[in-house]
Amino acid sequence: MKKSPELMDKIVSLCKRRGFIFQSSEIYGGINGFWDYGPYGSAMKRAVEQLWWNYMVETRENVAGLDSTIICHPKVWKASGHLDKFGDLMTDCRDCKARHRVDQMEDAAKCPNCGSNNLTPPREFNLMMKTYVGPVSDEEHVAYLRAETCQPIFVDFENVRISTRMKLPFGIAQIGKAFRNEINPRNFIFRSREFSQMEMEFFCNDEDAMKWYEYWKNERIKYYRDILGFRDEEIKIHDHETLAHYAKAALDIEFQFPFGWGELEGVHHRGTWDMSRHEEFSGESMQYFEQETGKKFFPTVIETSVGVDRTILALLCHSYDEDMAESKKEGVEEDVRVVLRLPAIVSPVQVAVLPLTKKLAEPAEKICRDLRRFFRCEFDVTGSIGKRYRRQDEIGTPFCLTYDFESVEKNSVTVRHRDSMSQDRIDVNQLKAYFEKAIYK
Ligand code: GAP
C-alpha cells in the first residue's frame, strides 16, 4: 500500500505537538536543514542508536566501537576525496533567487520554483562545512566538520587493531554527527545539514570481500524486517548500476516514504581506496600484516551506513495509524484515534502509569518509580483516563498501566495494550517480568 503524501504533514504536526521534533532556532524564524529532538524524540533517538549498537557491536565478537571527534585534521578530507570531489552541481534562478541541485530537477532548463528559464550555468558546490581552529581565522587554520563518520574509523584502524588484538576479518562501528551543506534540505528530517550516522566498516581479505558484502546485506535486511518490523512492501534493495572505480558492488536499502522511495541505508564495497589514500596522504602504513602468511596488504572494506534521522522518519511513517475508537466526546460514539504503532523497544515511553483518580496517585507513583529502573516510564494523573490513553497512543506507548480501586485490595493492575486495546490484569509483583517479556521478546 502506498503512503499518502498528506501523511508527511500529519507526522510533522504530531512531532511538534507531542515534543518529538522541533525546528531548530524556531523563535528566530528557524534555520533551514536543522532540527531539534524534543523530550520524546530524544528518548526515541537514543533508543534507536542503542538498538543499532546492540545489534552491530555488543552482540558480536568481531566488531569494536569507536567515538571519534567531529573535527579531524583537514588532510583526512583531502585524502578521502571530499575536499576535491564532494559536491553537487547547482544552479541559481536569477529571477526568484532559488537555488537548486541540478540532479534533482525534472527539467534542468527551468526553475522548479517559478518556471523561469533565466538560470545560471551549473556550478560545482562543495558540501563540506568549514570552520577555523585556533584564534586566527585564515586559510591556514581552516578545518571541516566531518561529512561522514567513517573516515575517522579508517584513520584509527591501527590503534583499534593493536588495542583490541583483533585479526582480520573485523569491523569498527561508530555513531555520531555528520554535517553536509546540502543545497536543498528537504522532506523534514530526511535530508538535513546536521544529522547522525551509524556506520560500520568491516575490514577483510579481498578474496572474501564479496562473501562479507552478501553477509552484511542480509544482516541489515534482517534487522529492518525482524527487529524494526518493516513490512516487505515498505523496503526494497536498489543495486547501483554505476560504481566508483575502486568498488565491486554497492546497494541502497530504500524505504517507502510518503514522498516516494528514499535511501535509508547504503551497503558498499569500498575496496582498498580509503586505506591506500590515507597511507598516501599521511605517510603512515595503513596495511595489515597477516602473521599466518607473512603478507602485508591493504584490507578491503565493506561498509554499512545508515542515518539515525532517516531511521526515525521511517519508523514514524511505518507506525503512524488512525483507527476508529470509542469516543470520549459527548454525543459521539466513535472518533478517529491517532496511534503510533512503534516497536516497544524504541517507543519513547514504554509503560505509562495512570492512577484512575488522584486519590490513588501515591501507590501508583511507587509502582512507576520501581519500573523506571528497567523501562522508560511516564506517570500521568491529569485528565480523564480516556484522554490519557489517547495521549499515550499518539506518542506510541505500547502499555498503559492503570491503578484502580481493585488494585488497592488485590495488589494487581490492568495493563492496556496500545494496538489491540485489550486489557490484562497483572499482579504488581509480576510486572517487571511481564514487561520484559513483552518488550524484549
Ligand atoms: N560513508 C558513506 C556515506 O556517508 P551516504 O550514502 O552519503 O554514504 C549514508 O550516507 C547514509 O547517511 C544515508 O543512507 C542516509 O541514511 C544518511 N544521510 C546522508 N545524507 C544525509 C542528510 N543530508 N540528512 C540525513 N541523513 C543523511
Short mmCIF file of C-alpha atoms in Angstrom, two decimals, residues 3-346:
data_model
loop_
_atom_site.label_atom_id
_atom_site.label_comp_id
_atom_site.label_asym_id
_atom_site.label_seq_id
_atom_site.Cartn_x
_atom_site.Cartn_y
_atom_site.Cartn_z
CA LYS A 3 1.60 6.00 1.79
CA SER A 4 -0.34 9.17 1.10
CA PRO A 5 1.58 12.47 0.75
CA GLU A 6 -0.62 14.01 3.50
CA LEU A 7 0.89 11.52 5.92
CA MET A 8 4.07 13.60 5.99
CA ASP A 9 2.15 16.71 7.15
CA LYS A 10 0.43 14.67 9.84
CA ILE A 11 3.76 13.31 11.08
CA VAL A 12 5.44 16.73 11.12
CA SER A 13 2.49 18.14 13.05
CA LEU A 14 2.43 15.25 15.55
CA CYS A 15 6.19 15.57 16.07
CA LYS A 16 5.87 19.21 17.01
CA ARG A 17 2.66 18.87 19.05
CA ARG A 18 3.91 15.96 21.11
CA GLY A 19 7.53 17.02 21.55
CA PHE A 20 9.33 14.68 19.18
CA ILE A 21 10.99 17.09 16.77
CA PHE A 22 11.06 20.90 16.52
CA GLN A 23 12.58 23.22 14.01
CA SER A 24 15.90 24.47 15.35
CA SER A 25 16.01 28.12 16.50
CA GLU A 26 12.29 28.48 15.91
CA ILE A 27 11.92 31.77 17.79
CA TYR A 28 14.39 33.32 15.33
CA GLY A 29 12.47 32.07 12.33
CA GLY A 30 14.23 28.70 12.19
CA ILE A 31 17.33 27.64 10.28
CA ASN A 32 16.84 25.52 7.21
CA GLY A 33 18.07 21.93 7.48
CA PHE A 34 18.48 21.81 11.28
CA TRP A 35 16.15 20.04 13.71
CA ASP A 36 15.94 19.66 17.47
CA TYR A 37 14.74 16.47 19.13
CA GLY A 38 12.35 17.21 21.98
CA PRO A 39 11.72 15.09 25.09
CA TYR A 40 10.07 12.15 23.29
CA GLY A 41 12.20 12.49 20.18
CA SER A 42 15.45 12.43 22.10
CA ALA A 43 14.31 9.36 24.06
CA MET A 44 13.45 7.62 20.78
CA LYS A 45 16.72 8.68 19.15
CA ARG A 46 18.75 7.21 22.00
CA ALA A 47 16.74 4.00 21.80
CA VAL A 48 17.29 3.73 18.02
CA GLU A 49 21.02 4.27 18.45
CA GLN A 50 21.22 1.76 21.28
CA LEU A 51 19.31 -0.83 19.26
CA TRP A 52 21.70 -0.48 16.33
CA TRP A 53 24.73 -0.51 18.65
CA ASN A 54 23.50 -3.64 20.36
CA TYR A 55 22.81 -5.40 17.05
CA MET A 56 26.02 -4.32 15.33
CA VAL A 57 28.56 -4.17 18.19
CA GLU A 58 27.51 -5.58 21.55
CA THR A 59 26.21 -8.90 20.27
CA ARG A 60 29.25 -9.54 18.05
CA GLU A 61 32.75 -10.70 18.87
CA ASN A 62 34.23 -9.22 15.73
CA VAL A 63 33.00 -5.61 15.75
CA ALA A 64 34.52 -2.94 18.00
CA GLY A 65 33.20 0.53 18.79
CA LEU A 66 34.69 3.98 18.28
CA ASP A 67 33.69 7.51 19.25
CA SER A 68 35.89 9.92 17.33
CA THR A 69 35.92 13.70 17.03
CA ILE A 70 33.76 15.64 14.60
CA ILE A 71 36.69 17.83 13.58
CA CYS A 72 39.67 15.95 12.21
CA HIS A 73 42.94 17.02 10.62
CA PRO A 74 41.97 18.69 7.31
CA LYS A 75 44.21 16.23 5.44
CA VAL A 76 41.73 13.47 6.31
CA TRP A 77 39.26 15.12 3.93
CA LYS A 78 41.90 15.71 1.29
CA ALA A 79 42.78 12.01 1.41
CA SER A 80 39.15 10.88 1.37
CA GLY A 81 38.48 12.97 -1.72
CA HIS A 82 35.81 15.10 -0.03
CA LEU A 83 37.63 18.40 -0.48
CA ASP A 84 38.06 17.92 -4.20
CA LYS A 85 35.01 15.96 -5.20
CA PHE A 86 32.28 16.00 -2.58
CA GLY A 87 29.69 18.21 -4.15
CA ASP A 88 26.63 18.63 -6.25
CA LEU A 89 26.04 20.65 -9.36
CA MET A 90 23.81 23.58 -8.54
CA THR A 91 22.11 26.33 -10.43
CA ASP A 92 20.54 29.61 -9.29
CA CYS A 93 17.38 31.13 -10.64
CA ARG A 94 18.19 34.75 -11.46
CA ASP A 95 14.51 35.70 -11.16
CA CYS A 96 13.27 34.15 -7.90
CA LYS A 97 16.78 33.59 -6.44
CA ALA A 98 16.04 29.95 -5.54
CA ARG A 99 19.00 27.56 -5.64
CA HIS A 100 18.57 24.02 -7.00
CA ARG A 101 20.51 20.78 -7.27
CA VAL A 102 20.70 20.01 -10.96
CA ASP A 103 20.32 16.24 -10.43
CA GLN A 104 17.02 16.84 -8.62
CA MET A 105 15.44 18.99 -11.33
CA GLU A 106 13.00 17.29 -13.67
CA ASP A 107 13.83 19.81 -16.39
CA ALA A 108 17.34 21.26 -15.94
CA ALA A 109 16.43 24.26 -18.13
CA LYS A 110 13.55 25.51 -16.00
CA CYS A 111 13.31 26.78 -12.40
CA PRO A 112 11.08 24.33 -10.43
CA ASN A 113 10.09 27.22 -8.17
CA CYS A 114 8.88 29.90 -10.61
CA GLY A 115 9.19 28.28 -14.04
CA SER A 116 11.72 30.83 -15.32
CA ASN A 117 14.40 29.86 -17.86
CA ASN A 118 16.75 32.50 -16.51
CA LEU A 119 19.13 30.11 -14.73
CA THR A 120 22.86 30.41 -14.05
CA PRO A 121 25.11 27.77 -15.67
CA PRO A 122 25.53 24.73 -13.37
CA ARG A 123 28.39 25.11 -10.87
CA GLU A 124 30.14 22.67 -8.51
CA PHE A 125 29.22 23.24 -4.89
CA ASN A 126 31.24 21.59 -2.12
CA LEU A 127 29.16 20.23 0.75
CA MET A 128 31.85 20.24 3.45
CA MET A 129 31.14 22.61 6.34
CA LYS A 130 34.07 24.83 7.15
CA THR A 131 35.30 26.31 10.43
CA TYR A 132 38.54 27.67 11.91
CA VAL A 133 40.56 26.09 14.68
CA GLY A 134 42.50 28.43 16.95
CA PRO A 135 42.35 32.20 17.30
CA VAL A 136 43.23 33.10 13.70
CA SER A 137 40.57 32.83 11.01
CA ASP A 138 42.72 32.40 7.93
CA GLU A 139 43.24 29.63 5.36
CA GLU A 140 45.99 28.01 7.43
CA HIS A 141 43.57 27.40 10.30
CA VAL A 142 40.68 26.00 8.27
CA ALA A 143 39.12 22.76 9.49
CA TYR A 144 36.00 20.86 8.45
CA LEU A 145 33.12 19.24 10.25
CA ARG A 146 33.08 15.59 9.22
CA ALA A 147 30.82 14.79 6.29
CA GLU A 148 30.64 11.10 7.20
CA THR A 149 31.53 9.23 10.37
CA CYS A 150 33.53 6.52 8.62
CA GLN A 151 36.72 8.44 7.79
CA PRO A 152 37.99 8.57 11.39
CA ILE A 153 37.36 4.82 11.52
CA PHE A 154 39.91 4.30 8.72
CA VAL A 155 42.33 6.73 10.34
CA ASP A 156 42.11 4.93 13.71
CA PHE A 157 42.29 1.42 12.20
CA GLU A 158 45.77 0.60 13.55
CA ASN A 159 45.04 1.98 17.04
CA VAL A 160 41.91 -0.14 17.29
CA ARG A 161 43.64 -3.23 15.91
CA ILE A 162 46.51 -3.01 18.37
CA SER A 163 44.35 -2.21 21.40
CA THR A 164 41.82 -4.96 20.71
CA ARG A 165 44.31 -7.54 19.28
CA MET A 166 41.71 -8.36 16.63
CA LYS A 167 42.65 -10.16 13.45
CA LEU A 168 41.01 -9.82 10.05
CA PRO A 169 38.15 -10.02 9.40
CA PHE A 170 36.78 -7.49 11.88
CA GLY A 171 34.68 -4.35 11.96
CA ILE A 172 34.76 -0.94 13.61
CA ALA A 173 31.50 0.91 14.22
CA GLN A 174 30.62 4.43 15.17
CA ILE A 175 27.52 6.53 15.76
CA GLY A 176 27.74 10.28 15.56
CA LYS A 177 27.01 13.57 13.92
CA ALA A 178 27.82 14.36 10.32
CA PHE A 179 27.44 17.69 8.54
CA ARG A 180 26.75 18.49 4.91
CA ASN A 181 25.94 21.87 3.48
CA GLU A 182 23.07 20.40 1.47
CA ILE A 183 21.80 22.75 -1.23
CA ASN A 184 18.19 21.75 -0.72
CA PRO A 185 17.50 20.25 2.69
CA ARG A 186 14.01 18.81 2.47
CA ASN A 187 11.37 16.32 3.49
CA PHE A 188 11.59 17.10 7.19
CA ILE A 189 14.49 15.17 8.76
CA PHE A 190 15.14 13.10 5.60
CA ARG A 191 17.75 15.48 4.24
CA SER A 192 19.27 17.83 6.81
CA ARG A 193 22.51 19.73 7.10
CA GLU A 194 23.30 18.29 10.53
CA PHE A 195 22.38 14.65 11.03
CA SER A 196 23.60 11.47 12.70
CA GLN A 197 25.01 8.39 11.05
CA MET A 198 25.50 4.82 12.25
CA GLU A 199 28.33 3.30 10.26
CA MET A 200 30.27 0.07 10.40
CA GLU A 201 33.40 -0.58 8.36
CA PHE A 202 34.27 -4.25 8.04
CA PHE A 203 37.90 -4.98 7.15
CA CYS A 204 38.66 -8.26 5.38
CA ASN A 205 40.77 -10.09 2.81
CA ASP A 206 39.98 -9.12 -0.74
CA GLU A 207 39.13 -12.73 -1.71
CA ASP A 208 36.41 -12.87 0.97
CA ALA A 209 35.01 -9.37 0.41
CA MET A 210 32.02 -10.32 -1.75
CA LYS A 211 31.05 -13.03 0.73
CA TRP A 212 31.05 -10.41 3.52
CA TYR A 213 29.16 -7.97 1.32
CA GLU A 214 26.35 -10.53 0.97
CA TYR A 215 26.54 -11.33 4.66
CA TRP A 216 26.15 -7.69 5.76
CA LYS A 217 23.43 -7.01 3.20
CA ASN A 218 21.42 -9.91 4.65
CA GLU A 219 22.13 -8.89 8.23
CA ARG A 220 20.86 -5.40 7.56
CA ILE A 221 17.70 -6.59 5.81
CA LYS A 222 17.07 -8.96 8.70
CA TYR A 223 17.42 -6.00 11.07
CA TYR A 224 14.74 -3.98 9.26
CA ARG A 225 12.36 -6.91 8.95
CA ASP A 226 12.77 -8.72 12.27
CA ILE A 227 13.87 -6.02 14.68
CA LEU A 228 12.17 -2.87 13.39
CA GLY A 229 9.26 -4.82 11.90
CA PHE A 230 9.23 -3.11 8.49
CA ARG A 231 6.88 -4.85 6.06
CA ASP A 232 8.19 -6.42 2.84
CA GLU A 233 6.40 -3.83 0.72
CA GLU A 234 7.99 -0.97 2.70
CA ILE A 235 11.60 -1.77 1.85
CA LYS A 236 13.45 -2.65 -1.31
CA ILE A 237 17.00 -3.11 -2.50
CA HIS A 238 18.39 -0.87 -5.17
CA ASP A 239 21.65 -2.20 -6.64
CA HIS A 240 23.85 0.58 -8.00
CA GLU A 241 24.39 0.31 -11.75
CA THR A 242 27.33 2.69 -11.78
CA LEU A 243 30.08 2.10 -9.26
CA ALA A 244 33.08 4.08 -8.03
CA HIS A 245 36.18 2.84 -9.86
CA TYR A 246 37.51 1.09 -6.73
CA ALA A 247 34.20 -0.59 -5.74
CA LYS A 248 32.94 -4.02 -6.75
CA ALA A 249 29.37 -3.59 -5.51
CA ALA A 250 27.04 -1.12 -3.81
CA LEU A 251 23.37 -1.05 -2.93
CA ASP A 252 20.84 1.10 -1.15
CA ILE A 253 18.17 -0.22 1.16
CA GLU A 254 15.25 2.04 0.32
CA PHE A 255 12.16 2.78 2.35
CA GLN A 256 8.77 3.78 1.02
CA PHE A 257 8.36 7.27 2.48
CA PRO A 258 5.15 9.26 1.83
CA PHE A 259 7.09 11.34 -0.75
CA GLY A 260 8.30 8.19 -2.54
CA TRP A 261 11.11 5.66 -2.24
CA GLY A 262 14.17 7.08 -0.49
CA GLU A 263 17.56 5.78 0.59
CA LEU A 264 17.65 4.60 4.16
CA GLU A 265 20.97 2.80 4.20
CA GLY A 266 23.90 2.10 1.91
CA VAL A 267 25.90 -1.14 1.85
CA HIS A 268 29.12 -0.50 -0.02
CA HIS A 269 32.16 -2.42 -1.15
CA ARG A 270 34.80 0.33 -0.75
CA GLY A 271 37.74 -1.77 -1.93
CA THR A 272 41.09 -0.58 -0.55
CA TRP A 273 40.53 3.02 -1.62
CA ASP A 274 40.28 4.69 1.79
CA MET A 275 43.14 2.78 3.39
CA SER A 276 45.51 3.34 0.49
CA ARG A 277 44.65 7.04 0.27
CA HIS A 278 45.28 7.55 3.98
CA GLU A 279 48.65 5.83 3.62
CA GLU A 280 49.49 8.09 0.69
CA PHE A 281 48.50 11.30 2.47
CA SER A 282 49.76 10.52 5.99
CA GLY A 283 52.93 8.66 5.08
CA GLU A 284 52.00 6.04 7.73
CA SER A 285 51.46 2.41 6.82
CA MET A 286 47.76 1.54 6.69
CA GLN A 287 48.47 -2.08 5.74
CA TYR A 288 47.68 -5.19 7.68
CA PHE A 289 50.34 -7.79 8.42
CA GLU A 290 48.96 -11.32 8.28
CA GLN A 291 51.07 -13.48 10.57
CA GLU A 292 49.95 -16.80 9.10
CA THR A 293 51.10 -15.97 5.56
CA GLY A 294 53.70 -13.25 6.26
CA LYS A 295 51.85 -11.00 3.77
CA LYS A 296 51.24 -7.27 4.14
CA PHE A 297 48.26 -5.75 2.34
CA PHE A 298 45.53 -3.12 2.48
CA PRO A 299 42.38 -4.63 3.95
CA THR A 300 39.30 -4.45 1.73
CA VAL A 301 36.36 -2.63 3.31
CA ILE A 302 32.66 -3.46 3.35
CA GLU A 303 30.57 -0.66 4.79
CA THR A 304 27.05 -0.43 6.19
CA SER A 305 25.92 3.18 6.59
CA VAL A 306 22.57 4.42 7.81
CA GLY A 307 21.20 7.73 9.09
CA VAL A 308 19.69 7.85 12.58
CA ASP A 309 17.27 10.56 11.50
CA ARG A 310 16.14 8.63 8.42
CA THR A 311 15.59 5.55 10.59
CA ILE A 312 13.41 7.66 12.90
CA LEU A 313 11.45 9.11 9.99
CA ALA A 314 10.97 5.61 8.54
CA LEU A 315 9.79 4.33 11.93
CA LEU A 316 7.31 7.20 12.27
CA CYS A 317 5.95 6.62 8.74
CA HIS A 318 5.74 2.88 9.35
CA SER A 319 3.95 3.34 12.69
CA TYR A 320 1.53 6.19 12.12
CA ASP A 321 -2.03 4.94 12.05
CA GLU A 322 -5.56 6.21 12.53
CA ASP A 323 -8.42 3.95 13.56
CA MET A 324 -11.88 4.36 14.95
CA ALA A 325 -12.25 4.00 18.68
CA GLU A 326 -14.83 4.65 21.32
CA SER A 327 -15.28 8.40 21.52
CA LYS A 328 -14.57 10.45 24.60
CA LYS A 329 -16.69 13.30 23.23
CA GLU A 330 -20.25 13.74 24.39
CA GLY A 331 -22.87 12.55 21.91
CA VAL A 332 -20.27 10.90 19.63
CA GLU A 333 -19.93 7.12 19.67
CA GLU A 334 -16.68 6.71 17.79
CA ASP A 335 -13.98 9.03 16.57
CA VAL A 336 -10.53 8.85 14.97
CA ARG A 337 -7.76 7.59 17.21
CA VAL A 338 -4.22 8.56 16.18
CA VAL A 339 -1.83 5.82 17.17
CA LEU A 340 1.88 5.31 16.63
CA ARG A 341 2.40 1.57 16.42
CA LEU A 342 6.10 1.83 17.25
CA PRO A 343 8.07 -1.27 18.22
CA ALA A 344 8.09 -1.23 22.04
CA ILE A 345 11.87 -1.30 22.06
CA VAL A 346 12.12 2.21 20.53
#
